Structure formats: structure tokens, C-alpha cells
Short mmCIF file of C-alpha atoms and ligand atoms in Angstrom, two decimals:
data_model
loop_
_atom_site.label_atom_id
_atom_site.label_comp_id
_atom_site.label_asym_id
_atom_site.label_seq_id
_atom_site.Cartn_x
_atom_site.Cartn_y
_atom_site.Cartn_z
CA UNK A 28 41.01 11.98 -23.09
CA UNK A 29 40.35 9.28 -20.49
CA UNK A 30 40.18 9.22 -16.85
CA UNK A 31 43.28 7.06 -16.15
CA UNK A 32 41.82 3.74 -15.49
CA UNK A 33 44.69 3.44 -12.29
CA UNK A 34 42.95 3.05 -10.07
CA UNK A 35 44.83 5.34 -7.53
CA UNK A 36 43.86 9.25 -7.68
CA UNK A 37 45.41 12.12 -5.74
CA UNK A 38 44.98 15.98 -5.26
CA UNK A 39 47.60 16.57 -7.24
CA UNK A 40 46.68 14.88 -9.66
CA UNK A 41 43.75 17.80 -11.14
CA UNK A 42 44.36 21.41 -12.17
CA UNK A 43 41.53 22.28 -9.92
CA UNK A 44 39.11 25.62 -12.14
CA UNK A 45 36.21 27.50 -11.19
CA UNK A 46 33.48 26.42 -8.55
CA UNK A 47 30.44 24.10 -10.54
CA UNK A 48 28.14 24.55 -7.29
CA UNK A 49 27.43 22.93 -3.78
CA UNK A 50 26.12 19.86 -3.11
CA UNK A 51 24.16 18.81 -0.06
CA UNK A 52 27.94 17.92 1.49
CA UNK A 53 30.69 19.57 -0.33
CA UNK A 54 31.67 21.83 -3.30
CA UNK A 55 32.12 21.13 -6.62
CA UNK A 56 35.04 22.34 -8.88
CA UNK A 57 35.99 21.77 -12.58
CA UNK A 58 39.40 20.04 -13.08
CA UNK A 59 41.66 19.09 -15.31
CA UNK A 60 43.56 15.69 -14.96
CA UNK A 61 46.96 17.22 -15.21
CA UNK A 62 48.38 14.66 -17.74
CA UNK A 63 45.80 13.69 -20.23
CA UNK A 64 44.24 16.67 -19.95
CA UNK A 65 41.34 15.67 -19.06
CA UNK A 66 37.74 17.83 -17.60
CA UNK A 67 35.85 16.47 -15.04
CA UNK A 68 33.94 17.52 -12.30
CA UNK A 69 35.90 17.69 -8.82
CA UNK A 70 32.99 17.29 -5.29
CA UNK A 71 34.88 18.08 -2.10
CA UNK A 72 33.00 16.16 1.05
CA UNK A 73 34.53 17.32 4.09
CA UNK A 74 34.40 13.80 6.32
CA UNK A 75 33.07 15.94 9.66
CA UNK A 76 30.23 16.51 7.79
CA UNK A 77 29.44 13.28 6.54
CA UNK A 78 30.27 12.32 10.10
CA UNK A 79 27.98 14.42 11.60
CA UNK A 80 25.40 13.86 8.59
CA UNK A 81 25.78 10.17 9.13
CA UNK A 82 25.96 9.95 5.59
CA UNK A 83 28.84 7.34 5.16
CA UNK A 84 27.92 4.61 4.76
CA UNK A 85 25.10 5.60 2.17
CA UNK A 86 28.08 7.82 0.42
CA UNK A 87 29.84 4.03 0.54
CA UNK A 88 26.65 2.62 -1.10
CA UNK A 89 26.34 4.64 -4.01
CA UNK A 90 29.95 5.07 -4.24
CA UNK A 91 29.77 0.94 -5.13
CA UNK A 92 26.08 1.68 -7.13
CA UNK A 93 27.99 3.99 -8.80
CA UNK A 94 31.72 2.52 -10.19
CA UNK A 95 29.25 0.19 -12.39
CA UNK A 96 26.67 1.97 -14.06
CA UNK A 97 27.70 3.23 -17.88
CA UNK A 98 24.26 5.23 -19.16
CA UNK A 99 24.62 8.28 -21.69
CA UNK A 100 22.14 9.74 -19.16
CA UNK A 101 23.47 8.73 -16.37
CA UNK A 102 26.28 11.13 -14.86
CA UNK A 103 29.17 9.47 -14.44
CA UNK A 104 31.57 8.55 -11.16
CA UNK A 105 34.57 8.37 -12.75
CA UNK A 106 36.30 7.35 -9.38
CA UNK A 107 36.52 8.78 -4.75
CA UNK A 108 39.66 9.38 -3.31
CA UNK A 109 40.19 10.97 0.34
CA UNK A 110 43.72 12.61 1.61
CA UNK A 111 43.45 12.85 5.93
CA UNK A 112 40.02 15.17 5.81
CA UNK A 113 38.17 15.14 3.11
CA UNK A 114 36.65 12.66 0.30
CA UNK A 115 36.48 13.32 -3.32
CA UNK A 116 34.02 12.52 -6.03
CA UNK A 117 35.31 12.40 -10.06
CA UNK A 118 32.18 13.44 -11.80
CA UNK A 119 31.65 13.86 -15.27
CA UNK A 120 31.40 17.21 -16.12
CA UNK A 121 28.08 18.26 -18.31
CA UNK A 122 28.77 20.70 -20.46
CA UNK A 123 25.50 23.05 -20.81
CA UNK A 124 25.11 22.91 -16.71
CA UNK A 125 21.55 22.48 -14.30
CA UNK A 126 18.55 22.11 -16.33
CA UNK A 127 16.12 23.43 -13.79
CA UNK A 128 18.65 26.24 -14.52
CA UNK A 129 17.42 25.86 -17.84
CA UNK A 130 14.03 25.26 -17.11
CA UNK A 131 13.13 28.63 -15.05
CA UNK A 132 14.43 30.26 -17.69
CA UNK A 133 12.30 29.25 -19.91
CA UNK A 134 9.60 28.70 -18.26
CA UNK A 135 8.36 25.92 -19.74
CA UNK A 136 10.01 23.13 -22.98
CA UNK A 137 8.08 23.18 -25.63
CA UNK A 138 6.30 19.45 -26.08
CA UNK A 139 9.36 18.17 -28.47
CA UNK A 140 11.83 19.20 -26.04
CA UNK A 141 9.82 18.06 -23.01
CA UNK A 142 9.67 14.53 -25.12
CA UNK A 143 13.25 14.26 -25.92
CA UNK A 144 14.45 14.63 -22.00
CA UNK A 145 11.58 12.04 -21.29
CA UNK A 146 12.37 9.38 -23.54
CA UNK A 147 15.68 9.45 -22.03
CA UNK A 148 14.35 9.75 -18.78
CA UNK A 149 12.58 6.54 -19.92
CA UNK A 150 15.91 5.24 -21.20
CA UNK A 151 18.32 5.81 -17.82
CA UNK A 152 15.08 4.12 -15.56
CA UNK A 153 15.15 1.31 -17.45
CA UNK A 154 19.32 0.56 -17.17
CA UNK A 155 18.35 1.37 -13.82
CA UNK A 156 15.30 -0.93 -12.78
CA UNK A 157 17.16 -3.73 -14.90
CA UNK A 158 20.46 -3.18 -12.38
CA UNK A 159 17.79 -3.67 -9.69
CA UNK A 160 18.25 0.23 -8.66
CA UNK A 161 15.33 2.87 -7.83
CA UNK A 162 16.82 6.35 -8.28
CA UNK A 163 14.02 8.29 -5.68
CA UNK A 164 14.96 11.62 -5.58
CA UNK A 165 14.38 12.46 -10.22
CA UNK A 166 13.54 16.14 -9.64
CA UNK A 167 15.12 19.03 -11.86
CA UNK A 168 17.39 19.71 -9.43
CA UNK A 169 19.09 16.72 -10.20
CA UNK A 170 19.18 16.19 -14.11
CA UNK A 171 22.25 17.81 -15.96
CA UNK A 172 22.74 18.72 -19.44
CA UNK A 173 25.24 17.39 -21.74
CA UNK A 174 27.67 19.47 -24.47
CA UNK A 175 25.00 17.75 -27.28
CA UNK A 176 21.85 19.15 -25.17
CA UNK A 177 22.11 15.04 -23.46
CA UNK A 178 20.54 14.69 -20.05
CA UNK A 179 21.97 13.00 -17.30
CA UNK A 180 20.41 12.06 -13.91
CA UNK A 181 22.91 12.94 -11.05
CA UNK A 182 22.92 13.19 -8.03
CA UNK A 183 22.02 9.26 -6.33
CA UNK A 184 22.37 10.63 -2.80
CA UNK A 185 18.80 8.36 -2.85
CA UNK A 186 19.27 5.75 -4.52
CA UNK A 187 19.56 2.15 -3.16
CA UNK A 188 18.22 -0.93 -4.80
CA UNK A 189 15.22 -2.11 -4.64
CA UNK A 190 12.80 -3.11 -2.78
CA UNK A 191 13.62 -1.15 0.05
CA UNK A 192 11.96 0.33 3.15
CA UNK A 193 13.16 3.71 3.61
CA UNK A 194 15.15 4.42 6.94
CA UNK A 195 16.32 7.94 7.24
CA UNK A 196 14.09 10.65 7.32
CA UNK A 197 13.77 12.88 4.37
CA UNK A 198 14.20 16.60 3.21
CA UNK A 199 13.69 19.08 0.99
CA UNK A 200 10.63 19.13 -1.42
CA UNK A 201 7.49 16.56 -1.16
CA UNK A 202 6.89 17.40 -4.53
CA UNK A 203 7.93 14.78 -6.34
CA UNK A 204 7.06 12.47 -3.69
CA UNK A 205 4.63 9.50 -4.04
CA UNK A 206 1.73 8.20 -2.43
CA UNK A 207 3.27 5.05 -1.10
CA UNK A 208 6.33 6.89 0.46
CA UNK A 209 3.95 9.11 2.03
CA UNK A 210 1.05 6.99 3.97
CA UNK A 211 3.94 6.03 6.44
CA UNK A 212 3.07 2.45 4.14
CA UNK A 213 6.91 2.92 4.20
CA UNK A 214 7.58 -0.35 1.61
CA UNK A 215 8.34 0.55 -1.52
CA UNK A 216 9.88 -0.49 -5.38
CA UNK A 217 11.17 0.86 -8.43
CA UNK A 218 7.61 2.56 -9.36
CA UNK A 219 8.28 5.42 -6.91
CA UNK A 220 10.49 6.68 -9.96
CA UNK A 221 7.61 5.61 -12.51
CA UNK A 222 5.52 8.45 -10.74
CA UNK A 223 8.26 10.93 -10.54
CA UNK A 224 8.99 10.87 -14.16
CA UNK A 225 5.09 11.87 -14.16
CA UNK A 226 6.04 14.87 -11.98
CA UNK A 227 8.93 15.11 -14.12
CA UNK A 228 6.73 15.69 -17.02
CA UNK A 229 4.34 17.59 -15.70
CA UNK A 230 6.90 20.04 -14.36
CA UNK A 231 8.46 20.36 -18.29
CA UNK A 232 5.53 21.40 -20.11
CA UNK A 233 3.62 23.44 -17.40
CA UNK A 234 6.76 25.12 -15.62
CA UNK A 235 5.49 24.18 -11.47
CA UNK A 236 4.37 20.94 -10.62
CA UNK A 237 1.13 19.18 -10.10
CA UNK A 238 0.88 18.97 -6.42
CA UNK A 239 2.60 22.45 -5.66
CA UNK A 240 1.11 23.43 -2.69
CA UNK A 241 1.81 24.59 0.91
CA UNK A 242 3.39 21.50 2.59
CA UNK A 243 -0.40 20.24 4.35
CA UNK A 244 -1.94 20.67 1.00
CA UNK A 245 0.92 18.62 -0.82
CA UNK A 246 0.83 15.77 0.42
CA UNK A 247 -3.02 15.72 0.17
CA UNK A 248 -3.45 16.29 -3.37
CA UNK A 249 -0.50 13.06 -3.71
CA UNK A 250 -2.16 10.95 -1.92
CA UNK A 251 -5.63 11.36 -4.01
CA UNK A 252 -3.36 12.33 -6.94
CA UNK A 253 -4.96 15.49 -7.02
CA UNK A 254 -3.78 17.76 -10.33
CA UNK A 255 -5.06 19.60 -12.93
CA UNK A 256 -3.71 19.48 -16.34
CA UNK A 257 -4.13 23.17 -17.56
CA UNK A 258 -5.37 23.08 -21.78
CA UNK A 259 -2.24 24.39 -23.53
CA UNK A 260 -1.06 20.84 -22.35
CA UNK A 261 -1.85 18.97 -25.36
CA UNK A 262 -4.49 15.47 -25.05
CA UNK A 263 -1.18 12.74 -25.65
CA UNK A 264 0.94 14.35 -23.21
CA UNK A 265 -2.01 14.63 -20.37
CA UNK A 266 -2.89 10.69 -21.65
CA UNK A 267 1.09 9.96 -20.48
CA UNK A 268 1.40 12.52 -16.93
CA UNK A 269 -2.68 9.94 -15.90
CA UNK A 270 -0.70 7.00 -17.16
CA UNK A 271 1.86 7.98 -14.75
CA UNK A 272 0.66 9.86 -11.77
CA UNK A 273 -1.76 6.54 -11.10
CA UNK A 274 -2.24 6.01 -6.83
CA UNK A 275 -2.00 2.03 -6.69
CA UNK A 276 2.44 2.12 -7.91
CA UNK A 277 1.29 -1.18 -9.63
CA UNK A 278 -0.85 0.65 -12.02
CA UNK A 279 1.78 3.06 -13.17
CA UNK A 280 2.43 2.66 -16.78
CA UNK A 281 6.01 0.46 -17.11
CA UNK A 282 8.68 1.89 -18.56
CA UNK A 283 9.10 -0.06 -21.73
CA UNK A 284 5.16 1.18 -22.03
CA UNK A 285 6.60 5.02 -21.42
CA UNK A 286 9.63 4.43 -25.00
CA UNK A 287 5.93 3.29 -26.51
CA UNK A 288 2.82 6.19 -25.84
CA UNK A 289 2.19 7.97 -28.44
CA UNK A 290 3.34 11.28 -27.58
CA UNK A 291 7.01 9.78 -27.09
CA UNK A 292 6.94 8.89 -30.55
CA UNK A 293 4.99 11.88 -32.51
CA UNK A 294 8.44 14.16 -31.32
CA UNK A 295 11.28 11.74 -30.79
CA UNK A 296 10.14 9.22 -33.60
CA UNK A 297 13.43 8.85 -35.31
CA UNK A 298 13.94 10.86 -38.42
CA UNK A 299 13.88 9.34 -41.82
C1 LIG B 9 27.00 10.46 -10.18
O1 LIG B 9 27.42 12.32 -9.34
C2 LIG B 9 26.64 12.33 -8.60
C3 LIG B 9 27.42 11.07 -7.50
C4 LIG B 9 27.61 11.30 -5.69
C5 LIG B 9 27.19 12.59 -5.42
C6 LIG B 9 27.29 12.76 -3.88
O2 LIG B 9 27.23 13.72 -4.05
N1 LIG B 9 26.67 11.83 -2.94
C7 LIG B 9 26.87 11.88 -1.66
C8 LIG B 9 27.82 12.20 -0.84
C9 LIG B 9 27.18 12.73 0.52
C10 LIG B 9 26.77 11.81 1.11
C11 LIG B 9 26.44 10.78 0.22
C12 LIG B 9 26.34 10.94 -1.51
C13 LIG B 9 26.84 13.37 -6.11
C14 LIG B 9 26.60 13.15 -7.44
N2 LIG B 9 26.38 14.65 -8.91
C15 LIG B 9 26.41 15.53 -8.24
O3 LIG B 9 26.74 16.51 -6.82
C16 LIG B 9 25.88 16.76 -9.43
C17 LIG B 9 26.25 17.91 -8.97
S1 LIG B 9 27.81 17.82 -8.94
C18 LIG B 9 29.15 17.94 -10.64
C19 LIG B 9 28.73 18.62 -12.09
C20 LIG B 9 28.87 18.03 -13.34
N3 LIG B 9 28.49 18.80 -14.03
C21 LIG B 9 28.54 20.23 -13.62
N4 LIG B 9 28.14 20.91 -15.00
C22 LIG B 9 27.63 21.95 -14.14
C23 LIG B 9 27.31 21.46 -12.95
C24 LIG B 9 28.50 21.09 -12.95
C25 LIG B 9 28.21 19.49 -11.79
#
């Protein structure tokens, strides 16, 4: 079964199923394309809300960026269509759901599981960076899990072509922001995703973000990379975290090195 390649989609093509969740701008439903039985996720965005949020341009840019991304660890956007009031995104359905719910349920992941996820994240980010796309919003809430347990980066609401100087102000948690996006320099490049990968690695292994604190304190701790790695974290994992959470963007370990780091190889070496 596959999504028809024909460009024209319309709502009547889909049988709408259970709600899958609510995003910042819309609701998402499980959906099945009637002709081929293809299961997907249909995201419904109201044009009025997009106008109010002044995000139409951002959405158009995102649709353009997404339509030529093909990677097993990046959630697919198969197509989009609209009616008089709404815009519909036809998204890949991730069969095992939201990663952050899994993390909250178990508290923290084993080193093997965390390493497997970080290896997949590094592969997805390498693919994005080769296309000069920076995600800028890597965090557990934006990661879904496919039917085979593989992770899928999603919700590119903030992705831009690198390098970039941010125009719209951010909302949501500060936990994942790198120093260069906080110290008003405004200029940032792909290396922001390396910092976020370090925060993600820490949160997978510890169950909390490294700079979690009151907003003022979090900001102070981020710009000084002031974090403590608990003793239960292995020295190899701690080594990778410390090589990613480096204040100077150019001194962060590159993605190619992340994939070959001893902690990753120890847990992800292809089985003999
Ligand atoms: C590639 O992905 C996306 C691309 C674009 C946008 C988006 O909304 N862009 C936007 C909107 C307005 C202004 C500007 C930009 C969102 C996503 N992705 C998601 O929203 C993930 C959860 S919806 C799918 C989905 C799948 N599989 C699941 N399994 C369980 C729940 C679940 C939920």
C-alpha cells in the first residue's frame, strides 16, 4: 500500500479515525486513504489560526523543505491540500507513538536504548545538515516511534535553511536552546542541533534535562554549560555529552564523530 503519487488530494479520499493528538496549531487524526487502505496521520490546521499566528509563510517553507526529505528517521510529509477554511497535512503515522511518553513512563532509558536512539538521531541530523536544513527544535516532544521501534524526528515548525538569524521569537521550553541562541548574537548554524543532541542524550539517560531550573537560572546555566552528570551515567556516555554541550559551536564534536564515538559503537555495533 502506498500513498497515491497524484498531486491532488481531498478530504473525501480519507476515512477519519481516532484523534492522535493536538499540536500547537492543529489537531491530528488517524486516517485511512479509501482506495489503497494507506494508513496515515491527517493534521488539520485552521487558516484563521495560521493567519492569527502569522505562520502561513513558515508553513509554506516547511512544506517545501519537507517534500524532498526521505529518511527512515524523519517523519514523512506525503502531501497537503486545503478547503475553504482548513489546511490538511498528510503525515506518516508512527505506530509506537510519542517518545516523550515512553521516557516519562520508564523515567530514563537504558544506555543501550539511549545509544541506539542517539545513533538514529545523528544519522537523521547528518542527512538534514547535508541538505543545509537545521531543525532547531530537537527535544523528546518532537520525536515519534515507528512500528519497528525506530525513531522519527518530526514537527519541523522551526526548521530553516542554514545559516540563519532567527526572526520570530521562540515559545516553549528553554531547556534545549544553545548558548548562541540565548546570548542575543542571533546568528546560528547547524551546530545548534549538536547542542540539542547533547541535551537529548542527557535527558534520555538521566530522565531530566541538564539545565532544568527556573527560566532565569536555566538561561544562566546554559550560557555557562553548567551541568552535573550523575554518577550512574557511564564515563563513555558522559564523555559524549561533554563533547556536545560545548559553548563554542565550532568546538562541538561533529556528527560524523558522534556516529563513531565509543559509547555508540559499544551499543550499536552491527551484530555479528
Ligand atoms: C513531518 O511532520 C510534521 C510537519 C509539519 C508539521 C506542522 O504542523 N507544521 C506547521 C504547522 C503550522 C505552522 C507551521 C508549521 C507537523 C509535523 N509533525 C507533527 O505534527 C507530529 C505529530 S502529528 C503526526 C503523528 C504521527 N504518528 C503518530 N503516532 C502517535 C501520534 C502521532 C502523530
